[in-house]
mmCIF file of C-alpha atoms and ligand atoms in Angstrom:
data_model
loop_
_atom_site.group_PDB
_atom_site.id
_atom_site.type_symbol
_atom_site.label_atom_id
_atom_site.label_comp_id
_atom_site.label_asym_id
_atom_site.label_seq_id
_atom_site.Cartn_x
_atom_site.Cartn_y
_atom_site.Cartn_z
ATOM 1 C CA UNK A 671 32.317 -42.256 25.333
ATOM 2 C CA UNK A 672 35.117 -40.012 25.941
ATOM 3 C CA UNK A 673 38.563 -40.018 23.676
ATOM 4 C CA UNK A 674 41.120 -37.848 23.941
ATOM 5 C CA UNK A 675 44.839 -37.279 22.614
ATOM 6 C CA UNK A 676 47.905 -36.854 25.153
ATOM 7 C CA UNK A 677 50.926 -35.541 24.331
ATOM 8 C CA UNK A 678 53.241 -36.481 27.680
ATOM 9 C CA UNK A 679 56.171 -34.262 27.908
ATOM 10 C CA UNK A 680 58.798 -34.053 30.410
ATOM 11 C CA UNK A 681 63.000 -33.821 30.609
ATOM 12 C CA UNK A 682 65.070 -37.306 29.579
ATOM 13 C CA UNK A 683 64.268 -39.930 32.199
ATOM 14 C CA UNK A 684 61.238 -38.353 33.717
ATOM 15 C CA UNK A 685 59.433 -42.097 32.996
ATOM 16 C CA UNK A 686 57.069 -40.924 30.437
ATOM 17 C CA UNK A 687 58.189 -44.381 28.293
ATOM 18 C CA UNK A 688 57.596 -46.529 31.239
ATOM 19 C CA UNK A 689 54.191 -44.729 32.296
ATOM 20 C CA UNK A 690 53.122 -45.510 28.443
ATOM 21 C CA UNK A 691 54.453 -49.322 29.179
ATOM 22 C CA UNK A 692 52.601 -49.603 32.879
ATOM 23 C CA UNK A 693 49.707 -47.968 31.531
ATOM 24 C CA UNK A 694 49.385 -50.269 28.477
ATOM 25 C CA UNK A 695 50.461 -53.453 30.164
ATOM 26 C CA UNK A 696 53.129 -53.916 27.979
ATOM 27 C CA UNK A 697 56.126 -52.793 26.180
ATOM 28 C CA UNK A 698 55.225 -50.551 23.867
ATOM 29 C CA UNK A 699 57.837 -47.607 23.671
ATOM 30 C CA UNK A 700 61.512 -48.554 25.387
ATOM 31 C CA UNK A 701 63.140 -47.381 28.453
ATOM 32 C CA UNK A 702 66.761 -46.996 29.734
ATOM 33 C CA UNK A 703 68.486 -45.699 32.747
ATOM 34 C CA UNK A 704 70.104 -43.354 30.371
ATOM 35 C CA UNK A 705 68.414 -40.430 29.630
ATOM 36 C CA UNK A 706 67.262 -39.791 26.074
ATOM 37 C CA UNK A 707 66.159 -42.941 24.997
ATOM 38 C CA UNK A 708 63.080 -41.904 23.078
ATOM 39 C CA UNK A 709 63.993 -40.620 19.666
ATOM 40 C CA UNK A 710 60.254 -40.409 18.146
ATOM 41 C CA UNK A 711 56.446 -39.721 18.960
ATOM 42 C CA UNK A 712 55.645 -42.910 20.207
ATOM 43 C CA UNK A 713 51.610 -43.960 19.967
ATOM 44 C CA UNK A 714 50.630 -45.546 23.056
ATOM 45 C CA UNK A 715 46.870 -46.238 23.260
ATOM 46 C CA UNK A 716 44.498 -47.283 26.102
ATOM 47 C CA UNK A 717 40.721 -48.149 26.048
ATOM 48 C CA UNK A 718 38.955 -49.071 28.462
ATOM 49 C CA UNK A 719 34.750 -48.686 28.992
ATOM 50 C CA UNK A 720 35.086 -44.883 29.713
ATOM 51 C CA UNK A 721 36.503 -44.349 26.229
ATOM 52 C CA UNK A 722 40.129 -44.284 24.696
ATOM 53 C CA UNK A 723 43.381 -42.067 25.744
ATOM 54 C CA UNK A 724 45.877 -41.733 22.745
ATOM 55 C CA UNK A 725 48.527 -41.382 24.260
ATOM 56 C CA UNK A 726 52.198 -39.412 22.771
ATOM 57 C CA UNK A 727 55.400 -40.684 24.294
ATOM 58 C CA UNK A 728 57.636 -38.039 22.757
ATOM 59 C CA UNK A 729 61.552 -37.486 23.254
ATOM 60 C CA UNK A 730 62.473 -36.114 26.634
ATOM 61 C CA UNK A 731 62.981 -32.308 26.228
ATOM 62 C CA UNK A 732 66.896 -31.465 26.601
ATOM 63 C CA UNK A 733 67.647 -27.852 25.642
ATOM 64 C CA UNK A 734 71.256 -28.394 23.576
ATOM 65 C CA UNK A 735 71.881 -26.942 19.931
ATOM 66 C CA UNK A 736 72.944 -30.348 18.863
ATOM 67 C CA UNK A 737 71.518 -30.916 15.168
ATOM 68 C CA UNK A 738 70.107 -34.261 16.325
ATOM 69 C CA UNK A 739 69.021 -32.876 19.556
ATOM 70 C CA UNK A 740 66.840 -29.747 17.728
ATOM 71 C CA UNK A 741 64.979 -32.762 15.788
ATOM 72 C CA UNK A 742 64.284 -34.164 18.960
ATOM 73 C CA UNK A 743 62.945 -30.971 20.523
ATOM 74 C CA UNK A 744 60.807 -30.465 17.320
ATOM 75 C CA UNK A 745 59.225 -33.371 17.416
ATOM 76 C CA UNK A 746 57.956 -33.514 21.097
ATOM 77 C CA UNK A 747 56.947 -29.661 20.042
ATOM 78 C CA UNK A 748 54.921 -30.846 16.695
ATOM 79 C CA UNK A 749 53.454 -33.518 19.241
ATOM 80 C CA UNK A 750 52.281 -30.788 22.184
ATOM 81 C CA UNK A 751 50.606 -28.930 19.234
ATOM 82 C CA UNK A 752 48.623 -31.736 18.066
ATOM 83 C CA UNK A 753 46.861 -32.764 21.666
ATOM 84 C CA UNK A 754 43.593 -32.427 23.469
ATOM 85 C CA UNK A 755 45.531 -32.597 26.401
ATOM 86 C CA UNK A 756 48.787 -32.769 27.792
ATOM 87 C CA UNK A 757 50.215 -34.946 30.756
ATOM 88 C CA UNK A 758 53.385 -33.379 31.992
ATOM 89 C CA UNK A 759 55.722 -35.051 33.912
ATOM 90 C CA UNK A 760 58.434 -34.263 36.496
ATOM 91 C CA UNK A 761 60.790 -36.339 38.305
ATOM 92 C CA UNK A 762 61.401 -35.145 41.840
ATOM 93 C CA UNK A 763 65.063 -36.245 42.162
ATOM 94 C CA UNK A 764 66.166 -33.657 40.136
ATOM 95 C CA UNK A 765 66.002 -29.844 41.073
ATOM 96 C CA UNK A 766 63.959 -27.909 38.559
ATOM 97 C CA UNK A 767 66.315 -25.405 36.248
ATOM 98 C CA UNK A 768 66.553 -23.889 33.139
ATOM 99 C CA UNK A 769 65.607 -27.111 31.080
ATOM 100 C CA UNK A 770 62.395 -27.643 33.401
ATOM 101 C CA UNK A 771 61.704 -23.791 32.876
ATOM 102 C CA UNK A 772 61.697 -24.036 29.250
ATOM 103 C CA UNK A 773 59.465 -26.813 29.388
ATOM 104 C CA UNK A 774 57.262 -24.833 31.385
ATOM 105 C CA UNK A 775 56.938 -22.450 28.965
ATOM 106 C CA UNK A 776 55.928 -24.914 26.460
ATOM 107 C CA UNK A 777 53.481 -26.498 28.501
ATOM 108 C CA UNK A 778 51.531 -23.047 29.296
ATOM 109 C CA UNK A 779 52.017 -21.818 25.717
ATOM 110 C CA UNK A 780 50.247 -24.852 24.327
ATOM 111 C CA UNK A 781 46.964 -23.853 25.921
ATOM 112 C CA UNK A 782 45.338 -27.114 26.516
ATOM 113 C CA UNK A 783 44.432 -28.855 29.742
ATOM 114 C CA UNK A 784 47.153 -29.908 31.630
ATOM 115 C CA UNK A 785 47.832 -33.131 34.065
ATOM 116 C CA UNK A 786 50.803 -32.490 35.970
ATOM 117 C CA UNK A 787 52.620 -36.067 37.042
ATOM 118 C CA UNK A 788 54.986 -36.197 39.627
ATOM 119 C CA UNK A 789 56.743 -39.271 39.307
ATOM 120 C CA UNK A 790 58.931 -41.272 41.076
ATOM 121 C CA UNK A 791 57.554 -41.361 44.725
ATOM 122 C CA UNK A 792 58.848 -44.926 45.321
ATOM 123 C CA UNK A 793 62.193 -43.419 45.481
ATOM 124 C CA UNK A 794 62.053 -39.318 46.012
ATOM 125 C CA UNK A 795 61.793 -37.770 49.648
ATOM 126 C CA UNK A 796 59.243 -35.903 51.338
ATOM 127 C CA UNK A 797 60.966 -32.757 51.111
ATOM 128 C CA UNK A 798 62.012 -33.507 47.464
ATOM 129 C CA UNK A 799 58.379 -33.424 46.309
ATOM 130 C CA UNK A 800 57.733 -30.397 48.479
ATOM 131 C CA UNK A 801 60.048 -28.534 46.721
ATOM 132 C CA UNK A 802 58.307 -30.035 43.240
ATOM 133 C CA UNK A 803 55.121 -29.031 44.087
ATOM 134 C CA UNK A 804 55.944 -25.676 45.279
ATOM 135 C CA UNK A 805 57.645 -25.126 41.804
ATOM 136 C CA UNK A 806 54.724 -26.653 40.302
ATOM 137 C CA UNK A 807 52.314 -24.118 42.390
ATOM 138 C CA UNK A 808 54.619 -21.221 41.315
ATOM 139 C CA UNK A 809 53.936 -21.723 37.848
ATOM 140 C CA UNK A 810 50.399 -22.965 37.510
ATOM 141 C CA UNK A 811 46.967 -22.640 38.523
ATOM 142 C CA UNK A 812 45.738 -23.894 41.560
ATOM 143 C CA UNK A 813 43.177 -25.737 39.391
ATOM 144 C CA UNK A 814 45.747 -27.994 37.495
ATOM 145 C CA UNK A 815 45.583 -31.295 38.862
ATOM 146 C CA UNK A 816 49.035 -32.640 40.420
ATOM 147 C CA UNK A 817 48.915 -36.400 41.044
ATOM 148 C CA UNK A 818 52.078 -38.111 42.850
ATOM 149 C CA UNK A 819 53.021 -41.654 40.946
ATOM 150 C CA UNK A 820 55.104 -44.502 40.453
ATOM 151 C CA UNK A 821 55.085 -45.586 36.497
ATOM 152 C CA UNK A 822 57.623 -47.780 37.579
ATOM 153 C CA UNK A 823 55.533 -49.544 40.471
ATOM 154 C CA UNK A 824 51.921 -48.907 39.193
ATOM 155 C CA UNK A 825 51.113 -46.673 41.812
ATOM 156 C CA UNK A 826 48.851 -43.768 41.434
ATOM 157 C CA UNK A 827 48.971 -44.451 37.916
ATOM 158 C CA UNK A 828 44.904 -44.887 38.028
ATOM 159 C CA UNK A 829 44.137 -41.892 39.367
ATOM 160 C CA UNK A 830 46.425 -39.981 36.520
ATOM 161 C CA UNK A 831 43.896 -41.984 33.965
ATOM 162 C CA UNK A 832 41.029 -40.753 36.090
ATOM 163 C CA UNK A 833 42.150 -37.216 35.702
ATOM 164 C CA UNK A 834 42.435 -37.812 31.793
ATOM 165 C CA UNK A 835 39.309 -38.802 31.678
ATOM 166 C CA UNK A 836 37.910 -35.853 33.517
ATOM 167 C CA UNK A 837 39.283 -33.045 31.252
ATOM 168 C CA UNK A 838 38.888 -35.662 27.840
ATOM 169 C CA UNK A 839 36.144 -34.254 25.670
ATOM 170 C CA UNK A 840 33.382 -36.825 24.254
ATOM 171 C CA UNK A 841 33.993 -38.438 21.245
ATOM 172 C CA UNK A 842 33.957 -41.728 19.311
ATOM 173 C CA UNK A 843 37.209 -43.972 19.666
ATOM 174 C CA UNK A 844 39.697 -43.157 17.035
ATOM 175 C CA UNK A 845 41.120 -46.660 17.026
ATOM 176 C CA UNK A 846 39.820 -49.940 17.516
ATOM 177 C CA UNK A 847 39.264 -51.433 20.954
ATOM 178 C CA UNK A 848 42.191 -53.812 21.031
ATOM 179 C CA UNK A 849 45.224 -51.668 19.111
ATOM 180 C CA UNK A 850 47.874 -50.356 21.690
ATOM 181 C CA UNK A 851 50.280 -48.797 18.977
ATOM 182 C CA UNK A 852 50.565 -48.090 15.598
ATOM 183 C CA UNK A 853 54.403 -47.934 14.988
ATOM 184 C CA UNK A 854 55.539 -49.959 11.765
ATOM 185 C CA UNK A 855 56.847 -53.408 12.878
ATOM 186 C CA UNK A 856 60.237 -52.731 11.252
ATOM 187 C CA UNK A 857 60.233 -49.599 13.767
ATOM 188 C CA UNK A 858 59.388 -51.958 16.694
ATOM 189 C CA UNK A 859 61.886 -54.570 16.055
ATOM 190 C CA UNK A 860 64.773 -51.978 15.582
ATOM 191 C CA UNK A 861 63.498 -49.980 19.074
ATOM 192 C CA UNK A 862 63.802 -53.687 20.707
ATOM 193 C CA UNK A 863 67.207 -54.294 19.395
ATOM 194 C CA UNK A 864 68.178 -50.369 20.260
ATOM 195 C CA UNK A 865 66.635 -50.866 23.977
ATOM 196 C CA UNK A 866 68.976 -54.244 24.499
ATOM 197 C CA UNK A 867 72.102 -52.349 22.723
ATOM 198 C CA UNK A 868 72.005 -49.580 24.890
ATOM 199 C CA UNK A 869 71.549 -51.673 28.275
ATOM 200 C CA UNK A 870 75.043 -52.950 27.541
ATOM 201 C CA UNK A 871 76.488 -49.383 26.817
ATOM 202 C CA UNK A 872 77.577 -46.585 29.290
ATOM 203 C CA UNK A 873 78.328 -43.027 28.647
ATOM 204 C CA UNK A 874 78.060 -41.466 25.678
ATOM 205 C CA UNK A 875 77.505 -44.425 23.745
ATOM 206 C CA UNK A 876 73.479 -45.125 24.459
ATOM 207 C CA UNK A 877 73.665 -41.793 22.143
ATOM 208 C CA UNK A 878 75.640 -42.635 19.619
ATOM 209 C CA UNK A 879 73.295 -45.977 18.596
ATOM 210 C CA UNK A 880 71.431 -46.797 16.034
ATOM 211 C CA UNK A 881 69.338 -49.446 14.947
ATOM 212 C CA UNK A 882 68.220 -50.128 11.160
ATOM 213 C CA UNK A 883 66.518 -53.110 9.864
ATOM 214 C CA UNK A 884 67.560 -54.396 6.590
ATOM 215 C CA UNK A 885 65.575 -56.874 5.718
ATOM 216 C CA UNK A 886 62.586 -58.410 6.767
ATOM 217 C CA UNK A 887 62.035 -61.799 5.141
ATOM 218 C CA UNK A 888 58.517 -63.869 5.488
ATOM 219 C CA UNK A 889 57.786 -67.099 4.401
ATOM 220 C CA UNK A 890 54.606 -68.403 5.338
ATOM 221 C CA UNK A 891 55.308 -71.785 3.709
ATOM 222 C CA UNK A 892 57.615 -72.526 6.767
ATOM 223 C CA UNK A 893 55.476 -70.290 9.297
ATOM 224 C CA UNK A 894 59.400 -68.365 9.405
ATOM 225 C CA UNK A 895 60.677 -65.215 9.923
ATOM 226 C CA UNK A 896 64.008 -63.929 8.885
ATOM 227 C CA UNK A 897 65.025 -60.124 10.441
ATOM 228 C CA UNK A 898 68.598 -58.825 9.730
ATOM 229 C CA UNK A 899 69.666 -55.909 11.451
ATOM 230 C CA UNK A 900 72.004 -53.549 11.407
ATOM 231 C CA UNK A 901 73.325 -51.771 15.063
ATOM 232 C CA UNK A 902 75.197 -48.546 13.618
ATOM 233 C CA UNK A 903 77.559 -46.730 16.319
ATOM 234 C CA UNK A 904 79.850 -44.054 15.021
ATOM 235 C CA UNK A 905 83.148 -44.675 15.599
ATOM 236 C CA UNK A 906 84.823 -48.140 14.324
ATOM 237 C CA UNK A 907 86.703 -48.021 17.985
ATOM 238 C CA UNK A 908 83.106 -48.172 19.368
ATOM 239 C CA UNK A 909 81.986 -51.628 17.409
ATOM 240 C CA UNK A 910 84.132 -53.677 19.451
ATOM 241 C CA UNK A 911 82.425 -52.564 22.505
ATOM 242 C CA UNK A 912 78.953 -53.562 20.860
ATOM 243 C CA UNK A 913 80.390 -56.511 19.930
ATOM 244 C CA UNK A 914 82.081 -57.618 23.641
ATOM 245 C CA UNK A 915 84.672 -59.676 24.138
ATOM 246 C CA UNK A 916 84.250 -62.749 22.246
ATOM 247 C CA UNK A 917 81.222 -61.080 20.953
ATOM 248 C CA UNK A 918 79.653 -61.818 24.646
ATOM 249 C CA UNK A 919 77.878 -58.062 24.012
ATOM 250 C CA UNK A 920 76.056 -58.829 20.892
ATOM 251 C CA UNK A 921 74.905 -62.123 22.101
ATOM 252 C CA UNK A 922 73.573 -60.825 24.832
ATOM 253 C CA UNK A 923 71.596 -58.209 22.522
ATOM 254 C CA UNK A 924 70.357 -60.750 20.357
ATOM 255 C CA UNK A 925 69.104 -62.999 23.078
ATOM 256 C CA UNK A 926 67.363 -60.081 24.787
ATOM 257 C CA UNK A 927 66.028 -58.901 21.773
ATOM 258 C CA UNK A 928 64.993 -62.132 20.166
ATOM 259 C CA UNK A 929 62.773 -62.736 23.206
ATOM 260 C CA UNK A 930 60.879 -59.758 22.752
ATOM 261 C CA UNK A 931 60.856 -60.071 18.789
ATOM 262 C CA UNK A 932 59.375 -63.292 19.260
ATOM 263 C CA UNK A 933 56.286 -61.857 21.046
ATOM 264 C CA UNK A 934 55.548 -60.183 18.030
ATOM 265 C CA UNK A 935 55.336 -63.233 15.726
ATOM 266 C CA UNK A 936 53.295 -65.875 17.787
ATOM 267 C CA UNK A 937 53.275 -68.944 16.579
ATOM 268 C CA UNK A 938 55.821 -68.140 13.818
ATOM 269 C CA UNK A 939 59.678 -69.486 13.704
ATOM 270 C CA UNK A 940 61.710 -66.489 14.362
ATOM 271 C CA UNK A 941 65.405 -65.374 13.147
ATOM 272 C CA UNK A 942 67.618 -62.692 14.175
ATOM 273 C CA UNK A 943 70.918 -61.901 12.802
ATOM 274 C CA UNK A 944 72.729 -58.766 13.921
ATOM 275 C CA UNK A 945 75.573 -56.925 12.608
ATOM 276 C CA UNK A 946 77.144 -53.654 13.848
ATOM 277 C CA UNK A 947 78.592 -51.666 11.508
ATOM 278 C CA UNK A 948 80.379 -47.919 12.062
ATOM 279 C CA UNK A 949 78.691 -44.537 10.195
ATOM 280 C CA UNK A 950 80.770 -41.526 11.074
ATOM 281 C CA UNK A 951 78.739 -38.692 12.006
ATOM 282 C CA UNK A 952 75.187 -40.199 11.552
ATOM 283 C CA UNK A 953 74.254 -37.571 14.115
ATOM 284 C CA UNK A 954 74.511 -35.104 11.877
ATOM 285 C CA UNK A 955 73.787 -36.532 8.470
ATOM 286 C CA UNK A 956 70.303 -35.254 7.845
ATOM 287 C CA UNK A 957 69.280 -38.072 5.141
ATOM 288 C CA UNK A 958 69.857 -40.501 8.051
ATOM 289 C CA UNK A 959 68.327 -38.610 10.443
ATOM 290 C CA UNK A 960 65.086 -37.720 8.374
ATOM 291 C CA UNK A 961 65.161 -42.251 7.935
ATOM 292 C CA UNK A 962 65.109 -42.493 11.614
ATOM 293 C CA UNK A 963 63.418 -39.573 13.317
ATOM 294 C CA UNK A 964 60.326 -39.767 11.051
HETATM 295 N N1 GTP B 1038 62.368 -45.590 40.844
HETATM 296 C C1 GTP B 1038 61.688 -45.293 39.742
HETATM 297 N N2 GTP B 1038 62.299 -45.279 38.550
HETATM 298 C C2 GTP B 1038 61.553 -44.975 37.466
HETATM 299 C C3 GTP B 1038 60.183 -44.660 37.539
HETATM 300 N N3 GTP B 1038 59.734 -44.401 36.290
HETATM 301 C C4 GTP B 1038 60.796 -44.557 35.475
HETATM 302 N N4 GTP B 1038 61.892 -44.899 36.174
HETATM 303 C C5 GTP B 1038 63.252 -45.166 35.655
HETATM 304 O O1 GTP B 1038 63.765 -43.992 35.071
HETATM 305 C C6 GTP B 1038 64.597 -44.316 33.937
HETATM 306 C C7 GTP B 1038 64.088 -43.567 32.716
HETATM 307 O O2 GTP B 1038 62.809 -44.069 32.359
HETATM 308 P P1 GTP B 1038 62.201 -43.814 30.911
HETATM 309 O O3 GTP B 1038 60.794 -44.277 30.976
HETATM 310 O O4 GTP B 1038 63.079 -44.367 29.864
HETATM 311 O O5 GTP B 1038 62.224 -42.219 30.874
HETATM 312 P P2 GTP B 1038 61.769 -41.245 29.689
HETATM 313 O O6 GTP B 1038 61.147 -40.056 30.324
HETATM 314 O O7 GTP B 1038 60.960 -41.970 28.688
HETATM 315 O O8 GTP B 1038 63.188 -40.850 29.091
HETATM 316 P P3 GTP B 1038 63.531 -40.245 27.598
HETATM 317 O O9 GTP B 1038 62.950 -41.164 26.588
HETATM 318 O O10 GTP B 1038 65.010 -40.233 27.599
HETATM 319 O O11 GTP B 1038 62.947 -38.882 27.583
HETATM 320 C C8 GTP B 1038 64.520 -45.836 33.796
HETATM 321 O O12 GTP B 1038 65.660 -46.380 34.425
HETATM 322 C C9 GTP B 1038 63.252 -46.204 34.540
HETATM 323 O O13 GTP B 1038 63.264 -47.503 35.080
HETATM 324 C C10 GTP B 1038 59.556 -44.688 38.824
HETATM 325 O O14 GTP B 1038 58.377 -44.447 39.006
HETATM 326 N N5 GTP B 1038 60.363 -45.000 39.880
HETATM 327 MG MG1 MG B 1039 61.280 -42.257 26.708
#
């Protein structure tokens, strides 16, 4: 049996949250077209007869002084640190700079095995993963394997397991056969609500969101479920646009989110009441931050 941890790294919106999802057949850290999305180390674990991959979705590696932001970067740093291995992933359609060369850095300074991810090949060009691999070839050894993928497609995404598998050292599995995660359900609920919330935002707002759960109310007498939730923006001008005219927006959060809340109860009577509230500066307010970036 093999096992191995996996810290993936990458910039915002390489796809390491949907290559987590596609690998584990299911949604199990969330995804957005904005970048940034991923605000903690996310366990993502596969087994299959070879052995078990523990895998660490962390945040997307954006090189700002931002007080939130320098959490962020800490915690996908605290993550490379911890791993056997690390799976580090590019995305094509964007030229490599100084935020890709800083990640580079981290990558090599980490001295573990590396499996270098090139994602996006459903959409990049020829010539744009030309150029990726040459930057790739400038910075590491010819020995580093460099797979070409599709998270989003499940394409290629077998061979970057095989490659995982090839460097992972042997070991007993660290978790049981049929756990994928091990994120609090509290934290899974509000990362559901926080993926549907942001969907409906554009700008700088995706950033701005946050998602606590207030109570979380069981009766097994009824087979229920009661969830309230709070969506926090920081700006009171910013609640109405959570809210939609009408409150179209926040229906259409609830109803995304209550369909993918349900999954986690089966058989059980779920409800979901939402309420967005403003909290100037949470950004920046460390007790909040330490709640939510645990
Ligand atoms: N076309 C295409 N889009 C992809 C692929 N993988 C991810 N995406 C898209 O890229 C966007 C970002 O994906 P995420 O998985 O959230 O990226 P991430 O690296 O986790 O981003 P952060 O959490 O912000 O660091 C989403 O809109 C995805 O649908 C892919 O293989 N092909
Ligand atoms: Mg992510």
């Amino acid at each position: 049996m093999k096992c191995a941890t996996v810290a993936i790294i990458g910039r915002p919106s390489s796809g390491k949250s949907t290559l987590v999802n596609t690998i584990c057949e299911r949604k199990v850290s969330i995804t957005a077209s904005t970048p940034q999305t991923t605000r903690n180390a996310i366990r993502a674990i596969f087994t299959d007869q070879r052995g078990q991959l523990i895998f660490t979705d962390t945040p997307g590696y954006h090189t700002s002084e931002q007080t939130m932001n320098l959490r962020l970067q800490e915690t996908t740093r605290s993550a490379l640190g911890d791993s056997d291995a690390i799976l580090y992933m590019v995305d094509p359609k964007r030229p490599a700079g100084a935020e890709e060369q800083a990640i580079v850095r981290l990558v090599l300074a980490a001295k573990v095995p590396v499996v270098i991810a090139i994602n996006k090949k459903d959409i990049a060009k020829d010539a744009e993963i030309a150029e990726m691999r040459k930057y790739i070839a400038e910075h590491f050894s010819g020995e580093t394997p460099v797979l070409e993928l599709s998270a989003k497609d499940d394409t290629g995404v077998d061979e970057v397991l095989i490659a995982l598998f090839k460097l992972a050292p042997e070991g007993e599995l660290l978790y049981p056969e049929e756990t994928y995660t091990d994120q609090p359900i509290e934290f899974r609920i509000s990362e559901i609500i926080r993926e549907k919330a942001i969907a409906l935002v554009t700008e700088e707002l995706p950033h701005a969101i946050y998602v606590e759960v207030a109570d979380l109310e069981y009766s097994e007498e009824s087979a229920s479920i009661w969830i309230r939730a709070f969506i926090i923006v920081e700006r009171e001008t910013q609640k109405g646009i959570v809210v939609g005219h009408g409150g179209s927006g926040i229906k259409k959060i609830r109803q995304g989110a209550f369909k993918e809340v349900k999954k986690l109860f089966p058989g059980m009577q779920v409800h979901l009441d939402l309420r967005v509230k403003a909290q100037p500066k949470w950004r920046k307010n460390s007790i909040v931050l330490d709640r939510i970036l645990r």
